[in-house]
Amino acid sequence: MILEAAAEAFRDRQKFVLSLAGGSTPKKLYELLAKPYYQERLDFEKTFVIWGDERSVPPTHAESNYKMAHEAWLSKVAINADNIIRVPGEMPPVEAAKTYEKTLKVLFGMTIGLPKIDFSLLGLGDDGHTASLFPGTEASKETERWAVATHVTKAPHDRVTLTFPVLNSARRTLFLVTGGDKAGIVKEVLREDLPMNRYPAQRVQPKDGDVVWLLDGAAAEKLPNAIRAKASPL
Ligand code: 6PG
């Protein structure tokens, strides 16, 4: 899916912007992208990597989403350092969000409107959060800014996150969710009989983009047959 999106972006726009998820789930994906088959099919001159969110920690910190992706993938491929646009987690979160937003506006060459991320990879938290848009937070209500700081009582660190307007302007969005501990929240978020804003992840509804959920068997375990029937096994 990433290679398809990249090929289209290289062809049509000579630039592929990939937004990475944090947490632990995507580590295997990033390790896969480091393998020759994928390296050979990504033009790293035209590939730009950003993050959907980051913890307010330095890039060397064990909790850094940048650190995880850099160790699993980016340190193993010939991508220009300038093409990696990390959230400056070492800064105080509000300043980091402003700096990140400024850098993104330069990357997308725009000052008004919303950026169209070519491929937005997202995870799902067990409370239905995605990126660092947690239920009931001011960040989840932001309608103008591209990136904001957020204090999450249950999380050990403050965060910087892309906002819903940006996530909902993406061309392609992939939720990558694995493990039986996510089966309950996956079922809830994908229920069609619930209002579509109980959980932040439900509010990822790009106007002109598609959303794909890629689940392993364990994470899909509690899905009703009606939804399973619509699923296409890989
Ligand atoms: C983060 C992530 C977050 C993550 C979910 C799932 O910075 O934590 O961006 O949204 O995707 O919390 O995390 P796991 O993959 O570790 O379950």
CSV table of N, CA and C in Angstrom, one decimal, residues 22-23 53-57 63 65 87 93-94 96-97 129-134 139 148-152 154-161:
chain,number,residue,atom,x,y,z
A,22,GLY,N,3.4,6.4,15.9
A,22,GLY,CA,4.4,6.0,17.0
A,22,GLY,C,3.9,4.8,17.7
A,23,GLY,N,4.3,4.7,18.9
A,23,GLY,CA,3.9,3.5,19.7
A,23,GLY,C,4.8,2.3,19.2
A,53,ASP,N,2.5,12.1,15.5
A,53,ASP,CA,2.6,12.7,16.8
A,53,ASP,C,4.0,12.3,17.4
A,54,GLU,N,4.3,13.0,18.5
A,54,GLU,CA,5.6,12.7,19.2
A,54,GLU,C,5.4,13.0,20.7
A,55,ARG,N,6.2,12.3,21.4
A,55,ARG,CA,6.2,12.6,22.9
A,55,ARG,C,7.2,13.7,23.1
A,56,SER,N,7.0,14.5,24.2
A,56,SER,CA,7.9,15.6,24.5
A,56,SER,C,9.1,15.1,25.2
A,57,VAL,N,9.9,14.4,24.4
A,57,VAL,CA,11.2,13.9,24.9
A,57,VAL,C,12.2,14.1,23.8
A,63,GLU,N,11.3,6.7,24.7
A,63,GLU,CA,9.9,6.9,24.4
A,63,GLU,C,9.7,7.7,23.1
A,65,ASN,N,9.1,8.6,19.4
A,65,ASN,CA,8.6,7.9,18.2
A,65,ASN,C,9.6,8.1,17.1
A,87,VAL,N,9.3,16.0,14.9
A,87,VAL,CA,8.8,17.0,15.9
A,87,VAL,C,10.0,17.2,16.9
A,93,PRO,N,6.6,21.6,24.8
A,93,PRO,CA,5.6,21.1,23.8
A,93,PRO,C,4.9,22.2,22.9
A,94,VAL,N,4.6,23.3,23.6
A,94,VAL,CA,3.9,24.4,22.8
A,94,VAL,C,4.8,25.0,21.7
A,96,ALA,N,7.4,23.4,20.5
A,96,ALA,CA,7.7,22.3,19.6
A,96,ALA,C,6.6,22.2,18.5
A,97,ALA,N,5.3,22.4,19.0
A,97,ALA,CA,4.2,22.3,18.0
A,97,ALA,C,4.2,23.4,17.0
A,129,HIS,N,-7.9,6.6,21.2
A,129,HIS,CA,-7.1,7.7,20.6
A,129,HIS,C,-6.3,7.3,19.4
A,130,THR,N,-6.0,8.2,18.6
A,130,THR,CA,-5.1,8.0,17.5
A,130,THR,C,-4.2,9.2,17.4
A,131,ALA,N,-3.0,9.0,16.8
A,131,ALA,CA,-1.9,10.0,17.0
A,131,ALA,C,-1.9,10.3,18.5
A,132,SER,N,-1.9,11.6,18.8
A,132,SER,CA,-2.0,11.9,20.2
A,132,SER,C,-3.3,12.8,20.4
A,133,LEU,N,-4.3,12.3,19.7
A,133,LEU,CA,-5.7,13.0,19.9
A,133,LEU,C,-6.4,12.1,20.8
A,134,PHE,N,-6.5,12.5,22.1
A,134,PHE,CA,-7.1,11.7,23.1
A,134,PHE,C,-8.5,12.2,23.4
A,139,ALA,N,-6.9,19.3,22.2
A,139,ALA,CA,-6.2,19.0,20.9
A,139,ALA,C,-7.2,18.4,20.0
A,148,VAL,N,-0.6,20.7,17.4
A,148,VAL,CA,-0.7,21.3,18.8
A,148,VAL,C,-0.1,20.5,19.8
A,149,ALA,N,0.2,21.1,21.0
A,149,ALA,CA,0.7,20.4,22.1
A,149,ALA,C,-0.5,19.9,22.9
A,150,THR,N,-0.3,18.8,23.6
A,150,THR,CA,-1.4,18.2,24.4
A,150,THR,C,-0.9,17.6,25.7
A,151,HIS,N,-1.5,17.9,26.8
A,151,HIS,CA,-1.1,17.2,28.0
A,151,HIS,C,-2.1,16.1,28.3
A,152,VAL,N,-1.6,14.9,28.5
A,152,VAL,CA,-2.5,13.7,28.6
A,152,VAL,C,-2.2,13.1,30.0
A,154,LYS,N,-3.0,10.5,31.6
A,154,LYS,CA,-2.5,9.1,31.8
A,154,LYS,C,-1.2,8.8,31.1
A,155,ALA,N,-0.7,9.7,30.2
A,155,ALA,CA,0.5,9.4,29.5
A,155,ALA,C,1.7,10.1,30.3
A,156,PRO,N,2.8,9.4,30.4
A,156,PRO,CA,3.9,10.0,31.2
A,156,PRO,C,4.5,11.3,30.6
A,157,HIS,N,4.3,11.5,29.3
A,157,HIS,CA,4.9,12.7,28.7
A,157,HIS,C,3.8,13.5,28.0
A,158,ASP,N,4.0,14.9,28.0
A,158,ASP,CA,3.2,15.7,27.1
A,158,ASP,C,3.5,15.2,25.7
A,159,ARG,N,2.6,15.7,24.8
A,159,ARG,CA,2.7,15.2,23.4
A,159,ARG,C,2.6,16.4,22.4
A,160,VAL,N,3.0,16.2,21.2
A,160,VAL,CA,2.7,17.1,20.1
A,160,VAL,C,2.0,16.2,19.0
A,161,THR,N,0.9,16.7,18.5
A,161,THR,CA,0.1,15.9,17.6
A,161,THR,C,-0.4,16.7,16.4
